Each structure stands twice: as C-alpha cells, then as structure tokens.
PDB file of C-alpha atoms in Angstrom:
ATOM      1  CA  UNK P   1      78.273 -37.861-114.522  1.00 84.00           C
ATOM      2  CA  UNK P   2      76.298 -39.928-116.887  1.00 94.00           C
ATOM      3  CA  UNK P   3      75.298 -43.408-116.219  1.00 97.00           C
ATOM      4  CA  UNK P   4      76.501 -46.531-118.446  1.00 98.00           C
ATOM      5  CA  UNK P   5      72.894 -46.694-120.156  1.00 98.00           C
ATOM      6  CA  UNK P   6      73.292 -42.932-120.902  1.00 98.00           C
ATOM      7  CA  UNK P   7      76.514 -42.901-122.435  1.00 98.00           C
ATOM      8  CA  UNK P   8      75.668 -45.640-124.921  1.00 98.00           C
ATOM      9  CA  UNK P   9      72.608 -44.344-125.674  1.00 98.00           C
ATOM     10  CA  UNK P  10      73.910 -41.179-126.468  1.00 98.00           C
ATOM     11  CA  UNK P  11      76.608 -42.297-128.433  1.00 98.00           C
ATOM     12  CA  UNK P  12      74.246 -45.009-130.469  1.00 98.00           C
ATOM     13  CA  UNK P  13      71.901 -41.505-131.243  1.00 98.00           C
ATOM     14  CA  UNK P  14      74.972 -39.529-132.248  1.00 97.00           C
ATOM     15  CA  UNK P  15      76.005 -41.905-134.673  1.00 97.00           C
ATOM     16  CA  UNK P  16      72.519 -42.409-135.982  1.00 98.00           C
ATOM     17  CA  UNK P  17      72.502 -46.034-135.162  1.00 98.00           C
ATOM     18  CA  UNK P  18      68.923 -48.270-134.597  1.00 98.00           C
ATOM     19  CA  UNK P  19      68.991 -50.678-131.761  1.00 98.00           C
ATOM     20  CA  UNK P  20      69.055 -53.103-134.018  1.00 98.00           C
ATOM     21  CA  UNK P  21      72.488 -52.229-136.050  1.00 98.00           C
ATOM     22  CA  UNK P  22      74.140 -52.388-132.434  1.00 98.00           C
ATOM     23  CA  UNK P  23      72.572 -55.412-131.443  1.00 98.00           C
ATOM     24  CA  UNK P  24      73.757 -57.219-134.858  1.00 98.00           C
ATOM     25  CA  UNK P  25      77.272 -55.811-134.413  1.00 98.00           C
ATOM     26  CA  UNK P  26      77.516 -56.926-130.602  1.00 98.00           C
ATOM     27  CA  UNK P  27      75.416 -60.434-130.870  1.00 97.00           C
ATOM     28  CA  UNK P  28      73.447 -58.708-127.976  1.00 98.00           C
ATOM     29  CA  UNK P  29      69.812 -59.144-128.163  1.00 98.00           C
ATOM     30  CA  UNK P  30      68.188 -55.552-129.050  1.00 98.00           C
ATOM     31  CA  UNK P  31      65.604 -55.968-125.936  1.00 98.00           C
ATOM     32  CA  UNK P  32      68.783 -56.255-123.633  1.00 98.00           C
ATOM     33  CA  UNK P  33      70.475 -52.990-125.042  1.00 98.00           C
ATOM     34  CA  UNK P  34      67.318 -51.236-124.831  1.00 98.00           C
ATOM     35  CA  UNK P  35      67.016 -52.205-120.976  1.00 98.00           C
ATOM     36  CA  UNK P  36      71.082 -51.281-120.625  1.00 98.00           C
ATOM     37  CA  UNK P  37      70.520 -47.994-121.928  1.00 98.00           C
ATOM     38  CA  UNK P  38      67.117 -47.691-119.503  1.00 97.00           C
ATOM     39  CA  UNK P  39      68.960 -48.563-116.549  1.00 94.00           C
ATOM     40  CA  UNK P  40      66.843 -51.305-116.343  1.00 95.00           C
ATOM     41  CA  UNK P  41      69.588 -54.236-116.882  1.00 96.00           C
ATOM     42  CA  UNK P  42      73.019 -54.324-115.920  1.00 95.00           C
ATOM     43  CA  UNK P  43      75.455 -55.485-118.432  1.00 98.00           C
ATOM     44  CA  UNK P  44      78.593 -57.872-117.663  1.00 97.00           C
ATOM     45  CA  UNK P  45      82.008 -56.441-117.758  1.00 98.00           C
ATOM     46  CA  UNK P  46      82.563 -58.290-121.019  1.00 98.00           C
ATOM     47  CA  UNK P  47      79.926 -56.195-122.467  1.00 98.00           C
ATOM     48  CA  UNK P  48      80.818 -53.274-121.293  1.00 98.00           C
ATOM     49  CA  UNK P  49      84.246 -53.686-123.047  1.00 98.00           C
ATOM     50  CA  UNK P  50      82.091 -54.690-126.268  1.00 98.00           C
ATOM     51  CA  UNK P  51      80.438 -51.427-126.448  1.00 98.00           C
ATOM     52  CA  UNK P  52      83.851 -49.214-125.518  1.00 98.00           C
ATOM     53  CA  UNK P  53      85.306 -51.202-128.793  1.00 98.00           C
ATOM     54  CA  UNK P  54      82.130 -50.790-130.967  1.00 98.00           C
ATOM     55  CA  UNK P  55      81.969 -46.793-129.989  1.00 98.00           C
ATOM     56  CA  UNK P  56      85.532 -46.442-130.004  1.00 97.00           C
ATOM     57  CA  UNK P  57      85.202 -45.017-126.326  1.00 97.00           C
ATOM     58  CA  UNK P  58      87.883 -44.993-123.611  1.00 97.00           C
ATOM     59  CA  UNK P  59      87.403 -48.494-121.782  1.00 97.00           C
ATOM     60  CA  UNK P  60      88.366 -47.381-118.334  1.00 97.00           C
ATOM     61  CA  UNK P  61      85.833 -44.500-118.550  1.00 96.00           C
ATOM     62  CA  UNK P  62      83.007 -46.620-119.372  1.00 98.00           C
ATOM     63  CA  UNK P  63      84.119 -49.304-116.902  1.00 98.00           C
ATOM     64  CA  UNK P  64      84.272 -46.526-114.377  1.00 97.00           C
ATOM     65  CA  UNK P  65      80.818 -45.525-115.444  1.00 97.00           C
ATOM     66  CA  UNK P  66      79.504 -49.031-115.027  1.00 98.00           C
ATOM     67  CA  UNK P  67      81.144 -49.786-111.609  1.00 97.00           C
ATOM     68  CA  UNK P  68      79.475 -46.656-110.355  1.00 96.00           C
ATOM     69  CA  UNK P  69      75.990 -47.643-111.297  1.00 96.00           C
ATOM     70  CA  UNK P  70      76.212 -50.732-109.407  1.00 94.00           C
ATOM     71  CA  UNK P  71      77.636 -49.003-106.589  1.00 95.00           C
ATOM     72  CA  UNK P  72      74.897 -46.433-106.759  1.00 94.00           C
ATOM     73  CA  UNK P  73      72.214 -49.310-107.444  1.00 92.00           C
ATOM     74  CA  UNK P  74      73.223 -50.978-104.079  1.00 91.00           C
ATOM     75  CA  UNK P  75      73.759 -47.660-101.793  1.00 94.00           C
ATOM     76  CA  UNK P  76      71.199 -45.155-103.153  1.00 92.00           C
ATOM     77  CA  UNK P  77      68.560 -45.828-100.521  1.00 94.00           C
ATOM     78  CA  UNK P  78      70.977 -46.229 -97.372  1.00 95.00           C
ATOM     79  CA  UNK P  79      71.312 -43.573 -94.997  1.00 96.00           C
ATOM     80  CA  UNK P  80      74.975 -44.224 -94.467  1.00 96.00           C
ATOM     81  CA  UNK P  81      76.117 -44.779 -98.183  1.00 95.00           C
ATOM     82  CA  UNK P  82      78.623 -41.803 -97.812  1.00 95.00           C
ATOM     83  CA  UNK P  83      80.172 -43.193 -94.997  1.00 95.00           C
ATOM     84  CA  UNK P  84      80.303 -46.926 -96.004  1.00 95.00           C
ATOM     85  CA  UNK P  85      81.862 -45.214 -99.389  1.00 95.00           C
ATOM     86  CA  UNK P  86      84.445 -43.998 -97.383  1.00 95.00           C
ATOM     87  CA  UNK P  87      84.942 -46.957 -95.250  1.00 96.00           C
ATOM     88  CA  UNK P  88      85.029 -49.027 -98.428  1.00 93.00           C
ATOM     89  CA  UNK P  89      87.559 -46.440-100.253  1.00 93.00           C
ATOM     90  CA  UNK P  90      90.263 -46.932 -96.923  1.00 94.00           C
ATOM     91  CA  UNK P  91      89.657 -50.963 -97.295  1.00 94.00           C
ATOM     92  CA  UNK P  92      90.452 -50.774-100.989  1.00 92.00           C
ATOM     93  CA  UNK P  93      93.555 -48.914-100.127  1.00 93.00           C
ATOM     94  CA  UNK P  94      94.842 -50.728 -97.764  1.00 90.00           C
ATOM     95  CA  UNK P  95      94.281 -54.083 -99.536  1.00 92.00           C
ATOM     96  CA  UNK P  96      96.471 -52.693-102.348  1.00 89.00           C
ATOM     97  CA  UNK P  97      99.178 -51.952-100.144  1.00 88.00           C
ATOM     98  CA  UNK P  98      99.279 -55.576 -98.540  1.00 81.00           C
TER      99      UNK P  98
END
C-alpha cells in the first residue's frame, strides 16, 4: 500500500505538474508539499481533503492512507504493534456499539 506522500507525488508527476503549481493551487507552501511527498511531514485532515479534491482522488481512500501513515509512524518500532492494533480495533468496534 502506498503512503499518502507517494500517492500525491505520483499524481503530481502523472499530471506533469511542478510543486510550485500545486502549491499555488492549494495555497500550501511548496517546501511543505515536498515534505509531505517525502514523508517528512504529516498534513492535516483539511490538507488531505484539499489534495483529494485537487487531484480528483477518492477522499476516503486518501484519508485511509493518511491515517494508516500516522498509525505506522507511531507503532513501527513497537514489538507489540500488531497486538496493539488488534486491541484498538476491538475498542473501536466496542465504542461504535455504545
């Protein structure tokens, strides 16, 4: 599965756009977008939605990529990451039933 940064970089390159063009269209600094693409900085939910609209991508799929990047960043070095993810899934399902 591609990261949020990989998705937006590939979209930009496929459309033949420069960072400065995307930055101007989205009103986000060019250096910040570059860091998003490299995975060096995480965008806000609002910024993710801006990218989805701009590139005409499925908003939910892009949000899932963004959320999964956040989870991976937090858990990647944890020995018990998979167990923690299972427990979190159970908690989410339990809270939805409340």
